[in-house]
PDB file of C-alpha atoms and ligand atoms in Angstrom:
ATOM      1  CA  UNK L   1     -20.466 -60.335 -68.695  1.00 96.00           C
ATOM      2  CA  UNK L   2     -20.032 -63.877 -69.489  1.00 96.00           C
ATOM      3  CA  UNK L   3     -15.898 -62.971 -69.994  1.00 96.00           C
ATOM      4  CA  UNK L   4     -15.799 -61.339 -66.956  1.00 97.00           C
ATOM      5  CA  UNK L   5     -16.926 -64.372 -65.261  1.00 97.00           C
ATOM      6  CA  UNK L   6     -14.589 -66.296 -67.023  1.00 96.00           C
ATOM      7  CA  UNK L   7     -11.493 -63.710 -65.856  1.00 97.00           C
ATOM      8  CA  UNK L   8     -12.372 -63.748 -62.835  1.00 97.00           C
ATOM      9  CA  UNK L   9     -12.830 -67.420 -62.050  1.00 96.00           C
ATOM     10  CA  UNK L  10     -16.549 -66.711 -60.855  1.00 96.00           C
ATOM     11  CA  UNK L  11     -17.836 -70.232 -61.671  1.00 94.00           C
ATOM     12  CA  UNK L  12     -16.658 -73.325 -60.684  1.00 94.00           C
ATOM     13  CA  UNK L  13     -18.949 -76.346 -61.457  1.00 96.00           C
ATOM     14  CA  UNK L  14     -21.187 -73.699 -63.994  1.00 95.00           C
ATOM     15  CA  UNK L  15     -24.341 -75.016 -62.519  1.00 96.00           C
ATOM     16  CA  UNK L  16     -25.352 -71.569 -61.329  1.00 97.00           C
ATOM     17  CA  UNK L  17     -23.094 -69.605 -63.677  1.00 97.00           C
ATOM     18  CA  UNK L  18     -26.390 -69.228 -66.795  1.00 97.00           C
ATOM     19  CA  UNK L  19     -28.858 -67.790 -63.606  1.00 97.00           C
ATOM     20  CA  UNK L  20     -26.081 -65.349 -62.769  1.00 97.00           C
ATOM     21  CA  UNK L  21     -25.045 -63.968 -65.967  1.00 97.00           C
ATOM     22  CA  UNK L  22     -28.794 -63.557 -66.455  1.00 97.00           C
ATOM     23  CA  UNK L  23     -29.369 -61.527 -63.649  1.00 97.00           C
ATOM     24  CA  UNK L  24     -25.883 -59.993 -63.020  1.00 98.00           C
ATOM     25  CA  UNK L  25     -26.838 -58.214 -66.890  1.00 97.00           C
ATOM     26  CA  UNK L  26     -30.454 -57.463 -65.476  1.00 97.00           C
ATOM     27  CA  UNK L  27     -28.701 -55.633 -62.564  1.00 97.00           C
ATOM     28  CA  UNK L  28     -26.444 -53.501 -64.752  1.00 97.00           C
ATOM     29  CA  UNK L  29     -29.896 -52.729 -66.743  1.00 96.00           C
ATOM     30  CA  UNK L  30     -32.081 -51.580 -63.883  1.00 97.00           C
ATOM     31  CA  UNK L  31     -28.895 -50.394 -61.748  1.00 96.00           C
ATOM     32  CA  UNK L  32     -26.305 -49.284 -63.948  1.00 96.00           C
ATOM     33  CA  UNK L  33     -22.183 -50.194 -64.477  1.00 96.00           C
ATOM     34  CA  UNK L  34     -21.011 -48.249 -60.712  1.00 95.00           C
ATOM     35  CA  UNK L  35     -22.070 -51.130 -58.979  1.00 97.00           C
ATOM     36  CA  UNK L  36     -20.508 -51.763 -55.141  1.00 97.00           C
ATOM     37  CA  UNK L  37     -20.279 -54.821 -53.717  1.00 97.00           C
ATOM     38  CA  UNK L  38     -23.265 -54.650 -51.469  1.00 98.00           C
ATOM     39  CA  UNK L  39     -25.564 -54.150 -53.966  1.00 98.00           C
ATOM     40  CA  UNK L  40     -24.353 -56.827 -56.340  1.00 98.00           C
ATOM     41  CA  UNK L  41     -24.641 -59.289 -52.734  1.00 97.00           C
ATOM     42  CA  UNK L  42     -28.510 -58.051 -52.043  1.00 98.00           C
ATOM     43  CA  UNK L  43     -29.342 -58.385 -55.798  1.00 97.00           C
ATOM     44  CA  UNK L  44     -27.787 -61.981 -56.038  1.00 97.00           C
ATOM     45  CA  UNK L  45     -29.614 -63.280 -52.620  1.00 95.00           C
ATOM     46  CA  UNK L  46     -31.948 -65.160 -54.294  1.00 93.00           C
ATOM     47  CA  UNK L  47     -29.671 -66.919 -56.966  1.00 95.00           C
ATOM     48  CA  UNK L  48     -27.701 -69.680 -54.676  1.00 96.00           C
ATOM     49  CA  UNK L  49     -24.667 -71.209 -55.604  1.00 96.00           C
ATOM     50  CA  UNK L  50     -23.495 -74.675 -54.525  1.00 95.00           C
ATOM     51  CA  UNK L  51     -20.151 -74.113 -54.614  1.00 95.00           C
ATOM     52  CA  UNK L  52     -20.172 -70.896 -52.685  1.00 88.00           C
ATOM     53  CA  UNK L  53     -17.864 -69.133 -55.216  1.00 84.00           C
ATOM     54  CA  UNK L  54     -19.706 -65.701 -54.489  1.00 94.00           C
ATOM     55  CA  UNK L  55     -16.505 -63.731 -53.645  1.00 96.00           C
ATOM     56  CA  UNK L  56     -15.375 -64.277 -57.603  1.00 97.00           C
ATOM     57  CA  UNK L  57     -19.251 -64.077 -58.492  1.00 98.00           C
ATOM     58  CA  UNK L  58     -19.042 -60.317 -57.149  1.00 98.00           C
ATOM     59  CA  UNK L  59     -16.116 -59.480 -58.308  1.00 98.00           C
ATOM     60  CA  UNK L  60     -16.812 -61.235 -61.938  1.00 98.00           C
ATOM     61  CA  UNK L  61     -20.521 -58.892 -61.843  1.00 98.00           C
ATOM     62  CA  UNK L  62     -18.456 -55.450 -60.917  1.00 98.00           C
ATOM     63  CA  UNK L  63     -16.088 -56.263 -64.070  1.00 98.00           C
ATOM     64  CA  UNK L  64     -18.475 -56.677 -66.247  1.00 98.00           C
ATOM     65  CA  UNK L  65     -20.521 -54.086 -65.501  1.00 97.00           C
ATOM     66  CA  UNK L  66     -17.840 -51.631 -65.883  1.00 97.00           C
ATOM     67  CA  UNK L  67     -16.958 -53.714 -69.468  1.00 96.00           C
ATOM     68  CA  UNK L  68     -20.404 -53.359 -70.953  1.00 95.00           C
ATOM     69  CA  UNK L  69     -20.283 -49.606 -70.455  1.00 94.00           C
ATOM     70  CA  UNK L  70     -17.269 -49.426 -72.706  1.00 90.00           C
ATOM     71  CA  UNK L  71     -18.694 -51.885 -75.428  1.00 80.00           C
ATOM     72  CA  UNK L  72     -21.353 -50.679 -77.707  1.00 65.00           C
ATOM     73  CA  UNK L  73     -24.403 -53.068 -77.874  1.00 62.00           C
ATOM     74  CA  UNK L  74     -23.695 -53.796 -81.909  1.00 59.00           C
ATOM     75  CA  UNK L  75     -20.145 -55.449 -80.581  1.00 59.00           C
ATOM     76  CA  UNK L  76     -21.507 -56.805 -77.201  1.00 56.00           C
ATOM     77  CA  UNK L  77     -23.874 -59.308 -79.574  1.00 55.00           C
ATOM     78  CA  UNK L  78     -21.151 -60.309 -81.897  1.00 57.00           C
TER      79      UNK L  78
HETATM   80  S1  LIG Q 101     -20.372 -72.593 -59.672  1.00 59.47           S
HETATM   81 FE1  LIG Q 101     -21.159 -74.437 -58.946  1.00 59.47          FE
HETATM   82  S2  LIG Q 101     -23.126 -73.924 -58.258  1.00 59.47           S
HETATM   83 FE2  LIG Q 101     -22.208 -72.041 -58.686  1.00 59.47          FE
END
């Protein structure tokens, strides 16, 4: 997750960016990898960002969603 929000330019000051990771990973644990854009946007609302970079922030949460199904946890840690 956190390289897909690197790739996809979904931070800009990083004030926000630990709070997103966090809960963009809860997400894809209670919701699963196929996530559409509307409910990464509902499951975000309550994690604001200052620099209102949530177009990259969505984008950066679908990636990496559909990344961690394709890594095994063992590699994901390393
Ligand atoms: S990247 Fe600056 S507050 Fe979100």
């Amino acid at each position: 997750m956190q390289a897909a929000f690197r790739e996809h330019h979904g931070l800009q000051c990083g004030y926000c960016t630990p709070g997103m990771v966090m809960s963009a990973i809860d997400i894809v644990n209670r919701k699963g990898h196929a996530l559409d854009e509307q409910t990464i946007r509902a499951e975000l609302e309550g994690n604001l960002c200052r620099c209102t970079g949530y177009h990259n922030i969505v984008k950066a949460v679908a990636a990496g969603a559909q990344a961690m199904a394709q890594t095994p946890l063992t590699q994901a840690a390393e």
